[in-house]
Coordinates of C-alpha atoms and ligand atoms in Angstrom, one line a residue:
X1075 CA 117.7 48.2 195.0
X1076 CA 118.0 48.0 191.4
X1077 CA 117.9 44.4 190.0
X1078 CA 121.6 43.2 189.0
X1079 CA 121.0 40.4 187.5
X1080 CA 119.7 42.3 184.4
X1081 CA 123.6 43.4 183.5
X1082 CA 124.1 39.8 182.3
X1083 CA 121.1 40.6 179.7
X1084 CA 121.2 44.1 178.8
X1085 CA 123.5 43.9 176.0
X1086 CA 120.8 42.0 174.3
X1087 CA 117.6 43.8 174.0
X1088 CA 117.4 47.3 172.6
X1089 CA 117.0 50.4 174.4
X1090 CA 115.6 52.5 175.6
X1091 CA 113.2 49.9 177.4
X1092 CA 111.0 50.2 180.3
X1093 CA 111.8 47.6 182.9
X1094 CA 109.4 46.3 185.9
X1095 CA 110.4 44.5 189.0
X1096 CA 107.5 42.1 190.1
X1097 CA 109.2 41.2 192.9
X1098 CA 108.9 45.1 193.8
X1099 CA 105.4 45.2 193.2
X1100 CA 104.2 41.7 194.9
X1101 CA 105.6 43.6 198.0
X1102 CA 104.1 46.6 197.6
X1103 CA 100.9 44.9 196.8
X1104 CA 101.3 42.7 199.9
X1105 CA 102.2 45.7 202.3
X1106 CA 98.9 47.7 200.6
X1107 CA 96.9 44.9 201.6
X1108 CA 97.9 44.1 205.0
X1109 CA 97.1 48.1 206.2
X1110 CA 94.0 48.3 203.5
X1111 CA 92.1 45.2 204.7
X1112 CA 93.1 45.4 208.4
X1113 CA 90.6 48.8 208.3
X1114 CA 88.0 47.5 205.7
X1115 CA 89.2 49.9 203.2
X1116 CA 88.8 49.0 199.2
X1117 CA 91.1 49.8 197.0
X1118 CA 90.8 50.5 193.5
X1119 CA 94.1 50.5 191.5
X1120 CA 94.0 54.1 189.1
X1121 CA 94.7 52.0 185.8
X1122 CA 96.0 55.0 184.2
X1123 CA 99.3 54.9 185.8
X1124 CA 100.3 51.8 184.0
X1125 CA 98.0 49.6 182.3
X1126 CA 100.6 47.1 181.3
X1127 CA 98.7 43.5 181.4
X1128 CA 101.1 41.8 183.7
X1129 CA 101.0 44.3 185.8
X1130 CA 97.2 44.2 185.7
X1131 CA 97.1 40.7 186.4
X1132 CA 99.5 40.8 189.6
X1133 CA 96.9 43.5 190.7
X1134 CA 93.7 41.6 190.1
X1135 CA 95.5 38.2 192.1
X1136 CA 96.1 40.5 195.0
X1137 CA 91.8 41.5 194.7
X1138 CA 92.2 45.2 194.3
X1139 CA 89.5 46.7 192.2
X1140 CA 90.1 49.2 189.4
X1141 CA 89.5 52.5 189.2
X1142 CA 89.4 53.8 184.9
X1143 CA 89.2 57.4 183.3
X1144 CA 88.1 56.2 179.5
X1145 CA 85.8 53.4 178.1
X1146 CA 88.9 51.7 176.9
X1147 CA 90.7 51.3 180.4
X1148 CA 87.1 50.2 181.1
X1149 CA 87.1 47.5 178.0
X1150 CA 90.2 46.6 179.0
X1151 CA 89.4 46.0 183.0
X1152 CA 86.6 44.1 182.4
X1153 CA 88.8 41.9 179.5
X1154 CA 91.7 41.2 182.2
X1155 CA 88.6 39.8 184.6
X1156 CA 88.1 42.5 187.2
X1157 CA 84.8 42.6 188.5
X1158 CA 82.6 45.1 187.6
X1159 CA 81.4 46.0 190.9
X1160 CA 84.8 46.5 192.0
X1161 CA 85.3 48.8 189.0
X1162 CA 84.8 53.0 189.4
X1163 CA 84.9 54.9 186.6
X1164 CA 86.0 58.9 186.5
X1165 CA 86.7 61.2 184.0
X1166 CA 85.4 65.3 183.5
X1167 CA 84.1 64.1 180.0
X1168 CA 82.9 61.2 179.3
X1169 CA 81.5 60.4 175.7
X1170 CA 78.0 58.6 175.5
X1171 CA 79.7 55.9 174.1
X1172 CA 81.5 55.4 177.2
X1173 CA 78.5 56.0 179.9
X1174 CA 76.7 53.6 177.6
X1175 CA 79.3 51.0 178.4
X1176 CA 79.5 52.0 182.2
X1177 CA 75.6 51.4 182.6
X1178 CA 75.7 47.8 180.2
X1179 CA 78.2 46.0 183.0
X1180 CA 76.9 47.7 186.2
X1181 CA 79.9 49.0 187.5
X1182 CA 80.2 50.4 191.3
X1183 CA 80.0 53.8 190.0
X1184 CA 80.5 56.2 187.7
X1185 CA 81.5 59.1 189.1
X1186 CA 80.0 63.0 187.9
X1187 CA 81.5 65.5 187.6
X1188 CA 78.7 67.9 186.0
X1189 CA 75.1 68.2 187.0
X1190 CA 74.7 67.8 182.6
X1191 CA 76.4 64.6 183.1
X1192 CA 73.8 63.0 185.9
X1193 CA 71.1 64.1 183.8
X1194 CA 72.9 62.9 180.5
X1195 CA 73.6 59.3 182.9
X1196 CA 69.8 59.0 183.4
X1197 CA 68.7 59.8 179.8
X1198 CA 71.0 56.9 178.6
X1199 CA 69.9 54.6 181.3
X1200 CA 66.8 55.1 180.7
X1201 CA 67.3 53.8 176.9
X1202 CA 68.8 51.1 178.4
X1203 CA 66.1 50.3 181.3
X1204 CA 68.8 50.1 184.1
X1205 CA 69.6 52.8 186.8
X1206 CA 73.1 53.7 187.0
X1207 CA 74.8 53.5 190.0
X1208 CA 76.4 57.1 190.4
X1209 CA 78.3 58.9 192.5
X1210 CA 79.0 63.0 192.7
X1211 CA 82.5 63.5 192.6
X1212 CA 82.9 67.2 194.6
X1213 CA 85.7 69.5 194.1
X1214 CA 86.6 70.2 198.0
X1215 CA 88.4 73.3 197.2
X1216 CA 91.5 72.4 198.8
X1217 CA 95.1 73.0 197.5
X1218 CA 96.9 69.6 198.3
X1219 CA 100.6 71.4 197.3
X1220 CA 101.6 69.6 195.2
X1221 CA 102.9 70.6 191.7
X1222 CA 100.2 72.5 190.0
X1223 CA 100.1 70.2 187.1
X1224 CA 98.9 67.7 189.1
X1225 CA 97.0 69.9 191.4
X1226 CA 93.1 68.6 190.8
X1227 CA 91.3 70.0 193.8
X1228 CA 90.5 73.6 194.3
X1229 CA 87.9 76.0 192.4
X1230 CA 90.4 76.8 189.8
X1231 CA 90.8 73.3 188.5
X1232 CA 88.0 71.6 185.9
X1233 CA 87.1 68.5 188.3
X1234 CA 83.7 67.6 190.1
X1235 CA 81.1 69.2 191.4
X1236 CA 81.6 72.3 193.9
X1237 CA 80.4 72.0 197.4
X1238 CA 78.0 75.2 196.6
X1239 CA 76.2 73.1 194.0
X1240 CA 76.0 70.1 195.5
X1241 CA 72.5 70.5 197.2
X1242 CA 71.2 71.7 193.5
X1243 CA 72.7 68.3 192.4
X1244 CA 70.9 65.9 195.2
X1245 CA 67.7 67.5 194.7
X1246 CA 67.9 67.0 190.9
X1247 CA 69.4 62.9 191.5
X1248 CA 66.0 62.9 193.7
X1249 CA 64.0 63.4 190.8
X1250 CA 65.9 61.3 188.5
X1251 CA 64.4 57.3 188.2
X1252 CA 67.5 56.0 186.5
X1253 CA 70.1 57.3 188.1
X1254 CA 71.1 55.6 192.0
X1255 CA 73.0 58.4 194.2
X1256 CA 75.1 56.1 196.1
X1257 CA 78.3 57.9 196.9
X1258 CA 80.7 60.2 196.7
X1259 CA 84.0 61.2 195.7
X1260 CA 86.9 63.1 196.1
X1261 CA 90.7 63.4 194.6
X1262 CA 92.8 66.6 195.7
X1263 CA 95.7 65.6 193.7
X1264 CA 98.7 63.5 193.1
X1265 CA 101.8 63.1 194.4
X1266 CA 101.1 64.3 198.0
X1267 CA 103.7 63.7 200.5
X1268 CA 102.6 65.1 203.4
X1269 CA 100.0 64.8 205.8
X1270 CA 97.7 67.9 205.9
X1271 CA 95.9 68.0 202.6
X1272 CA 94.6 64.6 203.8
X1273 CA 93.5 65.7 207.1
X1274 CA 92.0 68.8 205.4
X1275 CA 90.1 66.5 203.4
X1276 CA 88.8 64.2 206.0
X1277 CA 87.6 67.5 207.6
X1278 CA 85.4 68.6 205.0
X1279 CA 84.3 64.9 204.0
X1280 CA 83.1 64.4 207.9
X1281 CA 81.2 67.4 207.4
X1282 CA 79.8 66.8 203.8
X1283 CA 78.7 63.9 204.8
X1284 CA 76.8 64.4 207.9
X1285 CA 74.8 66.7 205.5
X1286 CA 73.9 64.7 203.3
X1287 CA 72.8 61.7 205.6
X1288 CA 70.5 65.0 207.1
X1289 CA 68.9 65.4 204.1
X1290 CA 68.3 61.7 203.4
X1291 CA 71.1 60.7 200.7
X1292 CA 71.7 56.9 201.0
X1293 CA 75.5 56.8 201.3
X1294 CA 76.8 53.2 200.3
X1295 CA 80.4 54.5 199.3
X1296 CA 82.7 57.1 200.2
X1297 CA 86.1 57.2 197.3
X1298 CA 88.9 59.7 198.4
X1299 CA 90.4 58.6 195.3
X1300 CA 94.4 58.6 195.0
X1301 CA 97.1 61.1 195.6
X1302 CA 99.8 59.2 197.9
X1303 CA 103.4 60.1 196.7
X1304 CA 106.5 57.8 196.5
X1305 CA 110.1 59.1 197.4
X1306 CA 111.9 59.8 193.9
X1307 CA 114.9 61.2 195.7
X1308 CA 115.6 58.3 197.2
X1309 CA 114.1 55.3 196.0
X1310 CA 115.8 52.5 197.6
X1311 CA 115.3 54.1 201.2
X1312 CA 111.2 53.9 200.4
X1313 CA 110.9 51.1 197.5
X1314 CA 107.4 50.6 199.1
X1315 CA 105.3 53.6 200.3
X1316 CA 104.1 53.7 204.1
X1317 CA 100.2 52.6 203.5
X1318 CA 99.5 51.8 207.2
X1319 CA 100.8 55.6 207.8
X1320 CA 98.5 56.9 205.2
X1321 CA 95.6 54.9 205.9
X1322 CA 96.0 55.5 210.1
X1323 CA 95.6 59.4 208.7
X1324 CA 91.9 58.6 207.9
X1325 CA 91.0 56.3 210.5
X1326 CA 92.1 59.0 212.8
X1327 CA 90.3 61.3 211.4
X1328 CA 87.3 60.7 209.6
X1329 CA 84.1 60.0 211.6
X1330 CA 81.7 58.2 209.4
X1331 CA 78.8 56.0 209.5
X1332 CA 80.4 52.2 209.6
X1333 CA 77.8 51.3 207.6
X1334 CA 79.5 53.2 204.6
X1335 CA 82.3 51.7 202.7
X1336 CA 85.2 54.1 202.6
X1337 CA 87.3 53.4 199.3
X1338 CA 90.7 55.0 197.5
X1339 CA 92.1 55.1 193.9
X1340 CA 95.6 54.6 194.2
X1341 CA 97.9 54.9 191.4
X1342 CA 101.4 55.8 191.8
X1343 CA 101.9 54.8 195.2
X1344 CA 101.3 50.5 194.1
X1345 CA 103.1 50.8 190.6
X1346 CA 105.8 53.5 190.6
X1347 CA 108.8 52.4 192.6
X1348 CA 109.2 48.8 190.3
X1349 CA 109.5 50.6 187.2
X1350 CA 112.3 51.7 185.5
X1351 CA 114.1 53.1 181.9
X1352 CA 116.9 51.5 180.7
X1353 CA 118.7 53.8 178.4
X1354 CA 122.4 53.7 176.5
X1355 CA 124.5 56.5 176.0
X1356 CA 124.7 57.6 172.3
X1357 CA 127.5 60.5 172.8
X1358 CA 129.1 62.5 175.7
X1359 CA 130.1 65.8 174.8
X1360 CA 130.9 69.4 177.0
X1361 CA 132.2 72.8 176.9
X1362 CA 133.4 75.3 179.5
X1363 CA 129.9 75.2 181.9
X1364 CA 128.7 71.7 181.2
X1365 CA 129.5 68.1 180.3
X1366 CA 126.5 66.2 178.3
X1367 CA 125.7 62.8 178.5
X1368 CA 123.1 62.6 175.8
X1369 CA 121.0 59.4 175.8
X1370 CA 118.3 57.2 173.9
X1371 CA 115.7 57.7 175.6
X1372 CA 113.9 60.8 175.1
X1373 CA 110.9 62.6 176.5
X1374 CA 108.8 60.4 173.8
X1375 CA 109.9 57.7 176.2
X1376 CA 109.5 59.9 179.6
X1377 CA 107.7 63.2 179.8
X1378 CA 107.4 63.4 183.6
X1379 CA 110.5 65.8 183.4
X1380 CA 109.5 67.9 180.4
X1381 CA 105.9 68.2 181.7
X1382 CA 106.7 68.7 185.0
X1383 CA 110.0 69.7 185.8
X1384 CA 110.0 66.2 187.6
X1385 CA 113.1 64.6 189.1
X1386 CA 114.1 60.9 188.7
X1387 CA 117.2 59.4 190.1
X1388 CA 119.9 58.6 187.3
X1389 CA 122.1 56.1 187.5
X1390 CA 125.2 54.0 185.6
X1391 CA 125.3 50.5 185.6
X1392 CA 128.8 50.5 183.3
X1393 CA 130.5 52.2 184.9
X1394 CA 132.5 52.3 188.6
X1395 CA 134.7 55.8 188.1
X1396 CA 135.1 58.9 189.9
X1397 CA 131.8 60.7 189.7
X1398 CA 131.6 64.1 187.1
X1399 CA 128.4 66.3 187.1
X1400 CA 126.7 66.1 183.8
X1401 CA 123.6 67.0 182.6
X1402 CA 121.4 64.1 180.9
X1403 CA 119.7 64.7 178.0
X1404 CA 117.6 62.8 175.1
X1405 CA 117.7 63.1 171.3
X1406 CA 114.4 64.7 170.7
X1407 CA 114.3 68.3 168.8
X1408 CA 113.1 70.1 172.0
X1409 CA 115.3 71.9 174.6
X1410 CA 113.1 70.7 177.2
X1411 CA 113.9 66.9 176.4
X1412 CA 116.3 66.8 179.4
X1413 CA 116.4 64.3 182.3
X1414 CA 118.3 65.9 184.9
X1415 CA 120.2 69.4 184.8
X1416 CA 122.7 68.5 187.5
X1417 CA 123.2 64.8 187.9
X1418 CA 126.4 63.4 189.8
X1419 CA 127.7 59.7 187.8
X1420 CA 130.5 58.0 187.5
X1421 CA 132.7 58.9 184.7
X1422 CA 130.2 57.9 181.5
X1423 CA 131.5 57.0 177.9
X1424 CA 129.7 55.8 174.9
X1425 CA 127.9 53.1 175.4
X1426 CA 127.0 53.0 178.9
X1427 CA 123.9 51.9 180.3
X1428 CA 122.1 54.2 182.7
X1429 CA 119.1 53.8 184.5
X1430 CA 116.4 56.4 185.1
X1431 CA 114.1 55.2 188.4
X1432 CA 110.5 55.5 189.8
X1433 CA 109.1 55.5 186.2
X1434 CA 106.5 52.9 187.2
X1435 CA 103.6 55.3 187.0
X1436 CA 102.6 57.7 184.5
X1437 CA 106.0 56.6 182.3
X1438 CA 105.0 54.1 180.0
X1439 CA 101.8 55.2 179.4
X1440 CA 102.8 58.8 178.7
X1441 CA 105.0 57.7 176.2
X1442 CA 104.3 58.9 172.4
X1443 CA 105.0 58.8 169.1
X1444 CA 106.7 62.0 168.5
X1445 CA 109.7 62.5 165.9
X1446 CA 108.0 59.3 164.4
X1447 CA 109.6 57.3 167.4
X1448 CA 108.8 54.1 168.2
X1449 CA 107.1 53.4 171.5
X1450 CA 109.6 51.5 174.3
X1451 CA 109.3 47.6 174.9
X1452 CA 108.3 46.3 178.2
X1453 CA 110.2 43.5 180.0
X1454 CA 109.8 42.3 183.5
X1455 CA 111.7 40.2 186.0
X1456 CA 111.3 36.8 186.4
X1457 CA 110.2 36.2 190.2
Ligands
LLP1537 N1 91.8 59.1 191.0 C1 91.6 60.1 190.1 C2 90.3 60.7 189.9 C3 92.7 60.7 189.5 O1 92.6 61.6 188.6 C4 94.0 60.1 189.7 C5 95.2 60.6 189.1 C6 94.1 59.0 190.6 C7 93.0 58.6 191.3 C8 95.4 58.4 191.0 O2 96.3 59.3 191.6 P1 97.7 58.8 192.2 O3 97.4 57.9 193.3 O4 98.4 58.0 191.0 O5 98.4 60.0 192.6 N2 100.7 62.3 185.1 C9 100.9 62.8 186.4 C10 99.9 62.4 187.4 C11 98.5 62.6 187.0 C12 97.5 62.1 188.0 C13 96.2 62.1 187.4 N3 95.1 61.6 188.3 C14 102.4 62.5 186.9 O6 103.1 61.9 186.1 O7 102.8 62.9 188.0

């Protein structure tokens, strides 16, 4: 449920504001770790989706890893105190500066997506005398249907290493001296509510894997990376996502070696849900086929929406009237700055507070500076 309490404060911080229930995430963090450790799976939290240091702490206390895409989430993991060899690090291109960094703190992996990058890995371990720990992230080509923004795992999309190349790749890692083969990974895309794309995947990984054991790869770690979705339709039905459902899919279905550890990068799933934008409306106004509410948050603030076409429940905390349709909008210059096309609240005036919900992931850290705004403040709740 939304957090009530905040009513009695609103009035005195200025919106739009991004605000974070901790009560919301200790939960979900305690439910991800009751079905994650009962089946000796690691978790890496995907840093991207909010990298907000309270929530970063909260995560470290609950000993998830971290799983980072640039050398500054990596600067920044290794600042907040999670261990590097809890730490993975992604990403289809990856400066020198930043493998340099990778290979200085001995992280769990960095994970290729190139057969230039393993070659590129060992060059600058080699300046560094060290052997990187690597692993081949391979593009399964396998359409997890989800929207095709966010759609990261068929033949068509820029990530990892394709299946027909992978061979080429192991031989080459068996001639490299500074580079360690160690695992490999995987991520078919995000936002993945159903259960198929994940069976799929388990599919191929049982197979990729027995061939690569066959050709004598030493397989320490196995990372499906992320994908799990949240429900935005609904929030408070689902404020924490089934994990022991979406962990059972793999123990049911994968078939590996127990000596290999089998690890995810989860990223919405553990952050969305206890985020969420507080915005104030600036006018109302309407004609014959609609009635705008037109608010201060824009899609500087939230660009899930504009980017996507993604949907995020609206609601008014001022107001108790009989419910009008209205379409939400922001104040940015771009006809695609709008919230919802077809939202049902109660009767909203000037000056009403509405909250937009699920923006934990991927809202606050999408935010930008555009029209010379100013980026939102953060608050959280006092548990
Ligand atoms: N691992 C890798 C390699 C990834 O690229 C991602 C997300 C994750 C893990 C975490 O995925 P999650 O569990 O959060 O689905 N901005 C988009 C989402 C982009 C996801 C990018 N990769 C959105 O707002 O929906």
């Amino acid at each position: 449920m939304f957090n009530a309490p905040l009513l009695k404060t609103i009035n005195d911080v200025n919106t739009p504001y991004y605000y974070y229930d901790t009560k919301v995430l200790v939960d979900t963090l305690n439910a991800l770790n009751k079905a994650s450790v009962s089946k000796n799976y690691h978790v890496h939290y995907a840093m991207k989706a909010n990298s907000n240091i309270p929530i970063l702490n909260l995560i470290k206390e609950h000993n998830i890893g971290i799983d980072c895409v640039s050398g500054n989430e990596l600067t920044l993991a290794l600042k907040e105190g999670f261990e590097a060899s809890k730490i993975a690090f992604a990403g289809v291109g990856k400066t020198d500066d930043e493998i340099n960094l990778a290979i200085e703190h001995d992280i769990l992996s960095i994970n290729c997506e190139s057969i230039q990058e393993i070659q590129v890995i060992n060059e600058l371990a080699q300046l560094q005398n060290k052997v990187a720990n690597i692993s081949i992230r391979i593009n399964p080509d396998l359409d997890a249907g989800t929207h095709p923004n966010i759609t990261t795992g068929t033949q068509l999309n820029k990530f990892g290493i394709s299946v027909e190349t992978l061979d080429l790749a192991i031989d080459i890692c068996k001639d490299l001296r500074h580079v360690n083969l160690n695992g490999i990974h995987f991520h078919i895309g995000s936002q993945i509510r159903s259960e198929m794309p994940y069976v799929q995947l388990c599919k191929k990984v049982n197979t990729i894997v027995k061939s690569l054991l066959s050709k004598g790869v030493n397989l320490d770690v196995v990372n499906l990376g992320g994908g799990l979705g949240i429900n935005y339709n609904d929030p408070d039905s689902e404020m924490i996502p089934n994990f022991e459902n979406f962990f059972s899919i793999f123990s049911d279905n994968l078939s590996l070696p127990k000596n290999i550890s089998v690890h995810f990068e989860l990223g919405r799933s553990i952050v969305g849900q206890c985020g969420s934008l507080i915005t104030k409306t600036l006018f109302t106004k309407g004609n014959d086929l609609k009635q705008f509410v037109i608010v201060d948050a824009g899609m500087t603030e939230l660009m899930r929406p504009a980017l996507y076409n993604s949907f995020h429940k609206i609601q008014n905390l001022s107001s108790t009237k009989p419910a009008k349709m209205y379409e939400v909008v922001g104040p940015i210059c771009e006809t695609t700055d709008t919230f919802d096309k077809q939202v049902l609240l109660p009767e909203t005036v000037r000056g009403d507070f509405l909250v937009i919900r699920s923006v934990g992931a991927y809202g606050e850290v999408m935010a930008s500076n555009y029209n010379l705004r100013v980026k939102p403040l953060a608050y959280y709740s006092l548990n």
